[in-house]
Amino acid sequence: MTSTANAPASGGGGRAAAPEHLGHVIFITAAAAMGGFLFGYDSSVINGAVEAIRDRFDVGSGTLAQVIAAALIGCAFGAATAGRIADRIGRIRCMQIAAVLFAASAIGSALPFALWDLAMWRVIGGFGIGMASVIGPAYIAEVSPPAYRGRLASFQQAAIVIGIAVSQLVNWGILNLADGDQRGKLGGLEAWQWMLGVMVIPAVLYGLLSFAIPESPRFLVSVGRTEKAKTVLREVEGDRIDADARVQEIDRAIHSEVKSTFKDLLGGRFGFLPIVWIGIGLSVFQQLVGINVIFYYSASLWQSVGIDASSSFLYSFETSVVNIIGTVIAMLFVDRIGRKALALIGSTGMAISLGLAAWAFSYKAGGSGDVALPHTQGLVALIAANCFVLFFALSWGVVVWVLLGEMFPGRIRAAALGVAAAAQWIANWVITVSFPTLSDWNLSGAYMIYAVFAVLSIPFVLKWVPETKGKSLEEMG
């Protein structure tokens, strides 16, 4: 799904949109980022239903982990195919397909008759998430003025963390209505079923919003709808731009490109082109630092410092607030200090935080499911966990999405973005299913492994990751 920059015809890196158009661009971006909201919501809402699903279907931790992680397999396939689908039928239609998959998954997951049935609906929802994870950043890059593109691309991660926070509040509300019992009855369904089913509301909203935003100018030019493309360009870049020149620029870029296929990504010494490996590396490092399992023991962490376990949902929400704060910081600075600088700050902070968490957990007593820490180590673990989330959110959580939407040359952007996003979901799956085994082996060791990956990400960024701040997408090749 290739894209072209929306640079002003006059060139340069100044502000590309007049103030009266910026609000409209923000609305378009927020609507496209709803796919990120659904990803965050889905990935977090399942945590509130895990124990109920285990009890309902009487399964062990290994089988349960496979069912929970099944969505990530769907994500990988959705991400790998989204670019080609969007190039054929358009970005907006692709969003609408993803919305339908989200809604169907929410209803099916809430009404399963067997464990395999639940896993199937999780995979279907994952396919929608994978599609949205590719379409969102690419679409936003195509409609954003260069001066705002980094901040607007950050909406994807902002939507993810808001989705996580909202799901935790919804879960907490449903759990309270069910008197604290995940299997408590509400309107003929168990509480955990409502938790999963409520996702149909944002899924429908995502679909409706897709009808209220314009198609990408890049796609419109590619299918010959140049007048509509000019209209959209004026909407997002301002009335003073030379729309004819911009359309010609986009058209030249399209005709100078070869349609991206998987074969186009090959040719480097190690199979893929170097820039593709860099994209894969960014995606994989984002997951290998352990962001999606860092709070596997969150309830035990709170209890280790004397907090009642029944309040764990609200205290997890506090961590989501930290996540949101970090994301806002990234949105403010990603276009000011650059992508690489933020990534390096984040890697350093994450490495220190994870190292402290590993040290604290080396003092744990009790089995893998009953962690107890001395008071000092418990406080260090909690502070380190929140610092880790903060540093991740203000750096890699946002920067990776921004870079993946910008860094690839136009002729391979579609296929390369799909491969990088698929690698991200596969790495996510590996981390998710391996953590229970790692933590049973050595919880402190698991955190130390994530710390090592955070350290390794520093030379990776310094040596190989390009800085895309202030550049038009055409300048990427």
Short mmCIF file of C-alpha atoms in Angstrom, two decimals:
data_model
loop_
_atom_site.label_atom_id
_atom_site.label_comp_id
_atom_site.label_asym_id
_atom_site.label_seq_id
_atom_site.Cartn_x
_atom_site.Cartn_y
_atom_site.Cartn_z
CA MET A 1 0.00 0.00 0.00
CA THR A 2 2.23 2.72 -1.23
CA SER A 3 1.81 6.34 -0.34
CA THR A 4 3.16 9.66 -1.34
CA ALA A 5 3.93 12.74 0.65
CA ASN A 6 1.46 15.54 0.92
CA ALA A 7 4.13 18.19 0.65
CA PRO A 8 3.14 21.70 -0.38
CA ALA A 9 3.78 22.46 -3.99
CA SER A 10 6.28 25.09 -3.05
CA GLY A 11 8.39 22.43 -1.33
CA GLY A 12 10.16 22.89 1.97
CA GLY A 13 9.26 21.65 5.36
CA GLY A 14 7.01 24.44 6.57
CA ARG A 15 3.53 23.99 7.89
CA ALA A 16 1.54 22.42 5.09
CA ALA A 17 -1.98 22.99 6.37
CA ALA A 18 -3.65 26.28 7.15
CA PRO A 19 -4.99 26.42 10.72
CA GLU A 20 -8.60 26.21 9.54
CA HIS A 21 -7.88 22.83 7.95
CA LEU A 22 -5.93 21.29 10.80
CA GLY A 23 -9.05 20.38 12.78
CA HIS A 24 -10.41 18.48 9.80
CA VAL A 25 -7.11 16.64 9.37
CA ILE A 26 -7.15 15.70 13.06
CA PHE A 27 -10.69 14.31 12.71
CA ILE A 28 -9.67 12.23 9.68
CA THR A 29 -6.62 10.93 11.52
CA ALA A 30 -8.56 10.09 14.67
CA ALA A 31 -11.17 8.19 12.65
CA ALA A 32 -8.49 6.14 10.89
CA ALA A 33 -6.79 5.46 14.24
CA MET A 34 -9.95 3.83 15.61
CA GLY A 35 -8.45 0.59 14.37
CA GLY A 36 -5.68 1.15 16.90
CA PHE A 37 -8.28 1.74 19.60
CA LEU A 38 -9.85 -1.62 18.79
CA PHE A 39 -6.44 -3.32 18.92
CA GLY A 40 -5.77 -1.85 22.37
CA TYR A 41 -9.26 -2.69 23.56
CA ASP A 42 -9.12 -6.28 22.32
CA SER A 43 -5.63 -6.99 23.65
CA SER A 44 -6.55 -5.74 27.13
CA VAL A 45 -10.19 -6.80 27.47
CA ILE A 46 -9.29 -10.49 27.22
CA ASN A 47 -7.22 -10.16 30.40
CA GLY A 48 -10.40 -9.56 32.35
CA ALA A 49 -11.90 -12.79 31.07
CA VAL A 50 -8.94 -15.17 31.31
CA GLU A 51 -9.81 -16.84 34.62
CA ALA A 52 -13.48 -17.15 33.70
CA ILE A 53 -12.59 -18.80 30.38
CA ARG A 54 -10.24 -21.18 32.20
CA ASP A 55 -13.05 -22.14 34.60
CA ARG A 56 -15.81 -22.30 31.97
CA PHE A 57 -13.91 -24.64 29.64
CA ASP A 58 -11.75 -26.33 32.30
CA VAL A 59 -8.40 -25.92 30.52
CA GLY A 60 -4.80 -25.66 31.68
CA SER A 61 -2.53 -22.64 31.35
CA GLY A 62 -0.80 -23.91 28.20
CA THR A 63 -4.03 -24.42 26.24
CA LEU A 64 -5.48 -21.19 27.58
CA ALA A 65 -2.39 -19.24 26.48
CA GLN A 66 -2.76 -20.64 22.95
CA VAL A 67 -6.41 -19.55 22.79
CA ILE A 68 -5.64 -16.07 24.10
CA ALA A 69 -2.72 -15.69 21.68
CA ALA A 70 -4.72 -17.07 18.72
CA ALA A 71 -5.74 -13.54 17.79
CA LEU A 72 -2.10 -12.70 17.11
CA ILE A 73 -1.91 -15.33 14.36
CA GLY A 74 -4.88 -13.67 12.68
CA CYS A 75 -3.12 -10.33 13.14
CA ALA A 76 -0.06 -11.56 11.25
CA PHE A 77 -2.14 -12.76 8.28
CA GLY A 78 -4.25 -9.60 8.28
CA ALA A 79 -1.16 -7.39 8.30
CA ALA A 80 0.52 -9.38 5.53
CA THR A 81 -2.48 -9.11 3.16
CA ALA A 82 -3.86 -5.65 3.99
CA GLY A 83 -1.56 -3.73 1.67
CA ARG A 84 -2.57 -5.64 -1.44
CA ILE A 85 -6.25 -5.46 -0.52
CA ALA A 86 -6.05 -1.69 0.02
CA ASP A 87 -4.24 -1.16 -3.29
CA ARG A 88 -7.05 -2.99 -5.08
CA ILE A 89 -10.19 -1.65 -3.40
CA GLY A 90 -9.00 1.41 -1.49
CA ARG A 91 -8.02 2.32 2.04
CA ILE A 92 -11.55 3.15 3.20
CA ARG A 93 -13.04 -0.14 1.97
CA CYS A 94 -10.24 -1.97 3.76
CA MET A 95 -11.13 -0.17 7.01
CA GLN A 96 -14.78 -1.16 6.55
CA ILE A 97 -13.86 -4.82 6.08
CA ALA A 98 -11.77 -4.65 9.25
CA ALA A 99 -14.72 -3.11 11.13
CA VAL A 100 -17.02 -5.96 10.05
CA LEU A 101 -14.44 -8.52 11.20
CA PHE A 102 -14.10 -6.72 14.55
CA ALA A 103 -17.87 -6.70 15.09
CA ALA A 104 -18.31 -10.35 14.12
CA SER A 105 -15.44 -11.35 16.41
CA ALA A 106 -16.92 -9.46 19.36
CA ILE A 107 -20.31 -11.17 19.00
CA GLY A 108 -18.84 -14.61 18.31
CA SER A 109 -16.34 -14.40 21.21
CA ALA A 110 -19.12 -13.44 23.59
CA LEU A 111 -21.28 -16.41 22.58
CA PRO A 112 -18.89 -19.38 22.14
CA PHE A 113 -20.17 -22.95 22.48
CA ALA A 114 -16.69 -24.52 22.67
CA LEU A 115 -13.07 -23.54 23.18
CA TRP A 116 -12.18 -24.01 19.50
CA ASP A 117 -15.11 -21.76 18.62
CA LEU A 118 -13.76 -19.01 20.88
CA ALA A 119 -10.29 -19.42 19.34
CA MET A 120 -11.76 -19.15 15.83
CA TRP A 121 -13.50 -15.87 16.59
CA ARG A 122 -10.28 -14.59 18.19
CA VAL A 123 -8.42 -15.35 14.94
CA ILE A 124 -11.11 -13.56 12.88
CA GLY A 125 -10.86 -10.50 15.13
CA GLY A 126 -7.09 -10.70 14.87
CA PHE A 127 -7.30 -10.57 11.09
CA GLY A 128 -9.22 -7.29 11.41
CA ILE A 129 -6.67 -5.93 13.87
CA GLY A 130 -3.81 -6.84 11.53
CA MET A 131 -5.51 -5.08 8.62
CA ALA A 132 -6.14 -1.98 10.71
CA SER A 133 -2.54 -1.96 11.98
CA VAL A 134 -1.30 -1.56 8.40
CA ILE A 135 -4.07 0.62 6.97
CA GLY A 136 -4.07 3.15 9.81
CA PRO A 137 -0.41 4.29 9.67
CA ALA A 138 -0.27 4.17 5.86
CA TYR A 139 -3.51 6.13 5.39
CA ILE A 140 -2.49 8.72 7.98
CA ALA A 141 0.90 9.16 6.27
CA GLU A 142 -0.87 9.70 2.94
CA VAL A 143 -3.27 12.40 4.17
CA SER A 144 -1.00 14.22 6.65
CA PRO A 145 0.90 17.43 5.81
CA PRO A 146 4.65 16.77 6.33
CA ALA A 147 4.96 19.32 9.15
CA TYR A 148 2.35 17.43 11.19
CA ARG A 149 2.88 13.89 9.96
CA GLY A 150 4.86 12.59 12.95
CA ARG A 151 2.35 13.90 15.47
CA LEU A 152 -0.62 12.71 13.44
CA ALA A 153 0.94 9.28 12.93
CA SER A 154 1.25 9.14 16.72
CA PHE A 155 -2.55 8.96 16.89
CA GLN A 156 -2.29 5.24 16.12
CA GLN A 157 -0.40 4.52 19.34
CA ALA A 158 -2.50 7.04 21.29
CA ALA A 159 -5.61 5.18 20.17
CA ILE A 160 -4.08 1.87 21.27
CA VAL A 161 -3.33 3.07 24.81
CA ILE A 162 -6.72 4.75 25.14
CA GLY A 163 -8.34 1.49 24.01
CA ILE A 164 -6.43 -0.36 26.74
CA ALA A 165 -7.55 2.14 29.39
CA VAL A 166 -11.19 2.14 28.29
CA SER A 167 -11.35 -1.67 28.24
CA GLN A 168 -10.08 -1.79 31.81
CA LEU A 169 -12.69 0.70 32.96
CA VAL A 170 -15.44 -1.22 31.13
CA ASN A 171 -14.25 -4.50 32.64
CA TRP A 172 -14.20 -2.94 36.09
CA GLY A 173 -17.75 -1.63 35.63
CA ILE A 174 -19.08 -4.99 34.40
CA LEU A 175 -17.28 -6.82 37.20
CA ASN A 176 -18.86 -4.53 39.79
CA LEU A 177 -22.31 -5.12 38.30
CA ALA A 178 -21.63 -8.87 38.62
CA ASP A 179 -20.60 -8.49 42.29
CA GLY A 180 -16.93 -9.13 41.51
CA ASP A 181 -17.53 -12.51 39.84
CA GLN A 182 -16.26 -12.91 36.26
CA ARG A 183 -18.82 -15.68 35.80
CA GLY A 184 -21.62 -13.75 37.49
CA LYS A 185 -24.85 -13.55 35.52
CA LEU A 186 -25.96 -10.30 33.87
CA GLY A 187 -28.96 -10.33 31.56
CA GLY A 188 -28.63 -14.04 30.89
CA LEU A 189 -24.91 -13.92 30.05
CA GLU A 190 -21.86 -14.24 32.25
CA ALA A 191 -19.80 -11.13 33.04
CA TRP A 192 -16.83 -12.23 30.92
CA GLN A 193 -19.12 -12.63 27.91
CA TRP A 194 -20.27 -9.03 28.27
CA MET A 195 -16.63 -7.92 28.52
CA LEU A 196 -15.85 -9.48 25.14
CA GLY A 197 -19.17 -8.58 23.52
CA VAL A 198 -19.10 -4.87 24.36
CA MET A 199 -16.32 -4.45 21.78
CA VAL A 200 -19.03 -4.51 19.11
CA ILE A 201 -19.79 -0.86 20.01
CA PRO A 202 -16.39 0.64 19.04
CA ALA A 203 -16.28 -1.76 16.06
CA VAL A 204 -19.53 -0.34 14.69
CA LEU A 205 -18.30 3.20 15.43
CA TYR A 206 -15.11 2.49 13.46
CA GLY A 207 -17.18 1.33 10.51
CA LEU A 208 -19.45 4.39 10.64
CA LEU A 209 -16.52 6.81 10.88
CA SER A 210 -14.98 5.23 7.78
CA PHE A 211 -17.94 6.60 5.80
CA ALA A 212 -17.22 10.13 7.07
CA ILE A 213 -13.58 10.44 5.94
CA PRO A 214 -12.20 10.83 2.41
CA GLU A 215 -10.31 8.26 0.42
CA SER A 216 -6.53 8.70 0.28
CA PRO A 217 -5.41 11.13 -2.47
CA ARG A 218 -2.76 8.57 -3.40
CA PHE A 219 -5.36 5.89 -4.11
CA LEU A 220 -7.69 8.34 -5.90
CA VAL A 221 -4.93 9.36 -8.32
CA SER A 222 -3.99 5.71 -8.87
CA VAL A 223 -7.51 4.92 -10.10
CA GLY A 224 -7.87 8.07 -12.20
CA ARG A 225 -10.13 10.11 -9.90
CA THR A 226 -7.91 13.19 -10.07
CA GLU A 227 -10.59 15.82 -9.43
CA LYS A 228 -11.63 14.09 -6.21
CA ALA A 229 -7.96 13.81 -5.26
CA LYS A 230 -7.55 17.59 -5.70
CA THR A 231 -10.55 18.20 -3.47
CA VAL A 232 -9.13 15.99 -0.72
CA LEU A 233 -5.70 17.62 -1.02
CA ARG A 234 -7.23 21.07 -0.54
CA GLU A 235 -9.15 19.77 2.48
CA VAL A 236 -6.04 18.52 4.25
CA GLU A 237 -3.30 20.89 3.01
CA GLY A 238 -5.15 24.18 2.60
CA ASP A 239 -6.79 26.06 -0.24
CA ARG A 240 -3.58 27.84 -1.25
CA ILE A 241 -1.73 24.75 -2.47
CA ASP A 242 -1.27 24.09 -6.17
CA ALA A 243 -3.53 21.03 -6.36
CA ASP A 244 -2.70 20.41 -10.03
CA ALA A 245 1.02 20.30 -9.25
CA ARG A 246 0.44 18.01 -6.29
CA VAL A 247 -1.63 15.58 -8.38
CA GLN A 248 1.08 15.58 -11.06
CA GLU A 249 3.68 14.89 -8.36
CA ILE A 250 1.66 11.95 -7.05
CA ASP A 251 1.00 10.67 -10.56
CA ARG A 252 4.71 10.80 -11.44
CA ALA A 253 5.53 8.90 -8.26
CA ILE A 254 2.92 6.24 -9.10
CA HIS A 255 4.16 5.76 -12.66
CA SER A 256 7.78 5.65 -11.59
CA GLU A 257 7.00 2.81 -9.21
CA VAL A 258 6.67 -0.89 -9.84
CA LYS A 259 3.76 -2.45 -7.96
CA SER A 260 5.26 -3.80 -4.79
CA THR A 261 5.29 -7.57 -4.36
CA PHE A 262 7.09 -9.87 -1.98
CA LYS A 263 9.71 -10.50 -4.69
CA ASP A 264 10.53 -6.78 -4.73
CA LEU A 265 11.69 -7.03 -1.13
CA LEU A 266 14.39 -9.54 -2.03
CA GLY A 267 17.89 -8.75 -3.24
CA GLY A 268 19.96 -8.09 -0.17
CA ARG A 269 22.85 -10.23 1.06
CA PHE A 270 20.56 -11.90 3.61
CA GLY A 271 17.46 -12.28 1.46
CA PHE A 272 15.53 -9.08 2.10
CA LEU A 273 16.73 -5.61 1.17
CA PRO A 274 18.50 -3.87 4.08
CA ILE A 275 15.66 -1.35 4.61
CA VAL A 276 13.19 -4.22 4.94
CA TRP A 277 15.35 -5.86 7.61
CA ILE A 278 15.44 -2.53 9.45
CA GLY A 279 11.64 -2.41 9.42
CA ILE A 280 11.45 -6.00 10.66
CA GLY A 281 14.01 -5.19 13.35
CA LEU A 282 12.01 -2.21 14.58
CA SER A 283 8.85 -4.33 14.78
CA VAL A 284 10.55 -7.23 16.54
CA PHE A 285 12.45 -5.11 19.07
CA GLN A 286 9.21 -3.32 19.94
CA GLN A 287 7.80 -6.66 21.10
CA LEU A 288 10.94 -8.35 22.48
CA VAL A 289 11.25 -5.78 25.26
CA GLY A 290 8.19 -7.51 26.75
CA ILE A 291 5.63 -4.71 26.75
CA ASN A 292 2.69 -7.08 26.27
CA VAL A 293 3.56 -9.34 29.22
CA ILE A 294 5.24 -6.97 31.65
CA PHE A 295 2.10 -6.95 33.79
CA TYR A 296 1.45 -10.68 33.75
CA TYR A 297 1.91 -10.52 37.54
CA SER A 298 0.31 -7.11 38.02
CA ALA A 299 -2.20 -8.30 40.65
CA SER A 300 0.59 -9.94 42.64
CA LEU A 301 2.68 -6.80 42.35
CA TRP A 302 -0.04 -4.69 43.91
CA GLN A 303 -0.59 -7.24 46.67
CA SER A 304 3.15 -7.37 47.43
CA VAL A 305 2.96 -3.76 48.63
CA GLY A 306 -0.22 -4.30 50.66
CA ILE A 307 -2.94 -3.29 48.18
CA ASP A 308 -6.19 -5.28 48.19
CA ALA A 309 -6.38 -7.60 45.17
CA SER A 310 -10.03 -6.71 44.53
CA SER A 311 -8.87 -3.25 43.44
CA SER A 312 -6.43 -4.60 40.83
CA PHE A 313 -8.54 -3.46 37.87
CA LEU A 314 -8.44 0.16 39.00
CA TYR A 315 -4.73 0.01 39.77
CA SER A 316 -4.11 -1.44 36.32
CA PHE A 317 -6.01 1.55 34.98
CA GLU A 318 -3.47 3.77 36.75
CA THR A 319 -0.76 2.12 34.65
CA SER A 320 -2.83 2.87 31.55
CA VAL A 321 -2.84 6.53 32.54
CA VAL A 322 0.98 6.41 32.64
CA ASN A 323 0.83 4.84 29.18
CA ILE A 324 -1.33 7.67 27.89
CA ILE A 325 0.94 10.33 29.44
CA GLY A 326 3.96 8.79 27.73
CA THR A 327 2.15 8.70 24.40
CA VAL A 328 1.20 12.39 24.69
CA ILE A 329 4.85 13.22 25.40
CA ALA A 330 5.86 11.34 22.24
CA MET A 331 3.24 13.15 20.17
CA LEU A 332 4.61 16.49 21.36
CA PHE A 333 8.25 15.70 20.63
CA VAL A 334 8.37 13.24 17.71
CA ASP A 335 8.44 16.07 15.14
CA ARG A 336 10.67 18.31 17.29
CA ILE A 337 13.59 16.12 18.33
CA GLY A 338 13.18 13.34 15.78
CA ARG A 339 12.36 9.64 15.69
CA LYS A 340 15.85 8.31 16.46
CA ALA A 341 16.41 10.53 19.49
CA LEU A 342 13.10 9.43 21.05
CA ALA A 343 13.87 5.77 20.35
CA LEU A 344 17.29 6.05 22.03
CA ILE A 345 15.85 7.81 25.08
CA GLY A 346 13.21 5.11 25.36
CA SER A 347 15.64 2.22 24.93
CA THR A 348 17.87 3.57 27.70
CA GLY A 349 14.97 4.14 30.08
CA MET A 350 13.45 0.74 29.35
CA ALA A 351 16.76 -1.07 29.88
CA ILE A 352 17.25 0.55 33.29
CA SER A 353 13.62 -0.03 34.33
CA LEU A 354 13.63 -3.68 33.27
CA GLY A 355 16.97 -4.25 35.00
CA LEU A 356 15.55 -2.86 38.25
CA ALA A 357 12.43 -5.05 37.88
CA ALA A 358 14.63 -8.11 37.33
CA TRP A 359 16.63 -7.24 40.46
CA ALA A 360 13.44 -6.81 42.50
CA PHE A 361 11.95 -10.11 41.35
CA SER A 362 15.14 -11.95 42.24
CA TYR A 363 13.95 -11.53 45.85
CA LYS A 364 10.55 -13.12 45.23
CA ALA A 365 9.23 -15.86 47.47
CA GLY A 366 6.42 -18.31 46.70
CA GLY A 367 5.45 -20.19 43.56
CA SER A 368 5.01 -18.71 40.10
CA GLY A 369 1.39 -17.91 40.76
CA ASP A 370 1.89 -16.53 44.28
CA VAL A 371 4.59 -13.88 44.17
CA ALA A 372 5.65 -12.17 47.37
CA LEU A 373 8.37 -9.52 47.59
CA PRO A 374 10.00 -7.72 50.51
CA HIS A 375 8.54 -4.24 50.92
CA THR A 376 11.51 -2.38 49.38
CA GLN A 377 11.77 -4.70 46.39
CA GLY A 378 8.00 -4.57 45.92
CA LEU A 379 8.08 -0.78 45.69
CA VAL A 380 11.04 -0.91 43.30
CA ALA A 381 9.19 -3.44 41.10
CA LEU A 382 6.07 -1.25 40.94
CA ILE A 383 8.01 1.94 40.20
CA ALA A 384 10.18 0.15 37.63
CA ALA A 385 7.12 -1.31 35.89
CA ASN A 386 5.48 2.12 35.58
CA CYS A 387 8.75 3.70 34.41
CA PHE A 388 9.10 0.96 31.81
CA VAL A 389 5.61 1.68 30.48
CA LEU A 390 6.33 5.43 30.45
CA PHE A 391 9.59 5.08 28.52
CA PHE A 392 8.05 2.60 26.07
CA ALA A 393 5.04 4.85 25.45
CA LEU A 394 7.10 8.00 24.84
CA SER A 395 9.39 6.21 22.42
CA TRP A 396 9.03 2.81 20.77
CA GLY A 397 5.27 2.66 21.17
CA VAL A 398 4.91 5.69 18.89
CA VAL A 399 8.17 5.86 16.93
CA VAL A 400 7.83 2.40 15.36
CA TRP A 401 4.37 3.18 13.96
CA VAL A 402 5.64 6.52 12.62
CA LEU A 403 8.75 5.04 11.02
CA LEU A 404 6.92 2.13 9.41
CA GLY A 405 4.58 4.60 7.73
CA GLU A 406 7.48 6.72 6.44
CA MET A 407 10.77 4.90 5.94
CA PHE A 408 10.21 2.58 2.99
CA PRO A 409 10.81 3.68 -0.63
CA GLY A 410 7.55 4.16 -2.50
CA ARG A 411 8.07 1.24 -4.88
CA ILE A 412 8.14 -1.31 -2.03
CA ARG A 413 6.14 0.47 0.67
CA ALA A 414 3.07 -1.76 0.41
CA ALA A 415 4.83 -5.11 0.66
CA ALA A 416 7.49 -3.91 3.11
CA LEU A 417 4.96 -2.45 5.54
CA GLY A 418 2.97 -5.67 5.42
CA VAL A 419 6.03 -7.82 6.14
CA ALA A 420 7.17 -5.56 8.99
CA ALA A 421 3.71 -5.51 10.56
CA ALA A 422 3.41 -9.30 10.22
CA ALA A 423 6.79 -9.68 11.94
CA GLN A 424 5.50 -7.53 14.77
CA TRP A 425 2.49 -9.76 15.34
CA ILE A 426 4.55 -12.93 15.16
CA ALA A 427 7.01 -11.55 17.73
CA ASN A 428 4.05 -10.53 19.88
CA TRP A 429 2.71 -14.09 19.70
CA VAL A 430 6.10 -15.61 20.60
CA ILE A 431 6.45 -13.36 23.65
CA THR A 432 2.86 -13.96 24.77
CA VAL A 433 2.99 -17.76 24.65
CA SER A 434 6.55 -18.06 26.01
CA PHE A 435 6.19 -15.86 29.09
CA PRO A 436 4.38 -18.39 31.32
CA THR A 437 7.18 -20.91 30.72
CA LEU A 438 9.88 -18.28 31.23
CA SER A 439 8.33 -17.02 34.45
CA ASP A 440 7.96 -20.57 35.79
CA TRP A 441 11.65 -21.08 35.03
CA ASN A 442 12.83 -17.78 36.51
CA LEU A 443 10.69 -14.64 36.74
CA SER A 444 13.70 -12.41 37.33
CA GLY A 445 15.45 -14.06 34.38
CA ALA A 446 12.48 -13.32 32.12
CA TYR A 447 12.66 -9.61 32.92
CA MET A 448 16.44 -9.66 32.41
CA ILE A 449 15.97 -11.14 28.93
CA TYR A 450 13.67 -8.24 28.05
CA ALA A 451 16.25 -5.81 29.49
CA VAL A 452 18.93 -7.32 27.23
CA PHE A 453 16.75 -6.73 24.17
CA ALA A 454 16.22 -3.11 25.28
CA VAL A 455 20.01 -2.68 25.46
CA LEU A 456 20.53 -4.31 22.05
CA SER A 457 18.02 -1.93 20.49
CA ILE A 458 20.38 1.00 21.17
CA PRO A 459 23.16 0.04 18.72
CA PHE A 460 20.48 -1.12 16.27
CA VAL A 461 18.94 2.37 16.20
CA LEU A 462 22.30 4.15 16.12
CA LYS A 463 23.72 2.14 13.23
CA TRP A 464 20.79 1.26 10.98
CA VAL A 465 17.58 3.24 11.61
CA PRO A 466 17.20 6.28 9.31
CA GLU A 467 15.94 9.63 10.59
CA THR A 468 12.76 10.60 8.73
CA LYS A 469 11.98 13.82 10.59
CA GLY A 470 10.98 16.64 8.24
CA LYS A 471 11.40 14.63 5.05
CA SER A 472 8.75 14.11 2.39
CA LEU A 473 7.88 10.52 1.61
CA GLU A 474 9.41 10.94 -1.87
CA GLU A 475 12.78 11.61 -0.21
CA MET A 476 12.68 8.10 1.24
CA GLY A 477 13.39 6.79 -2.25
#
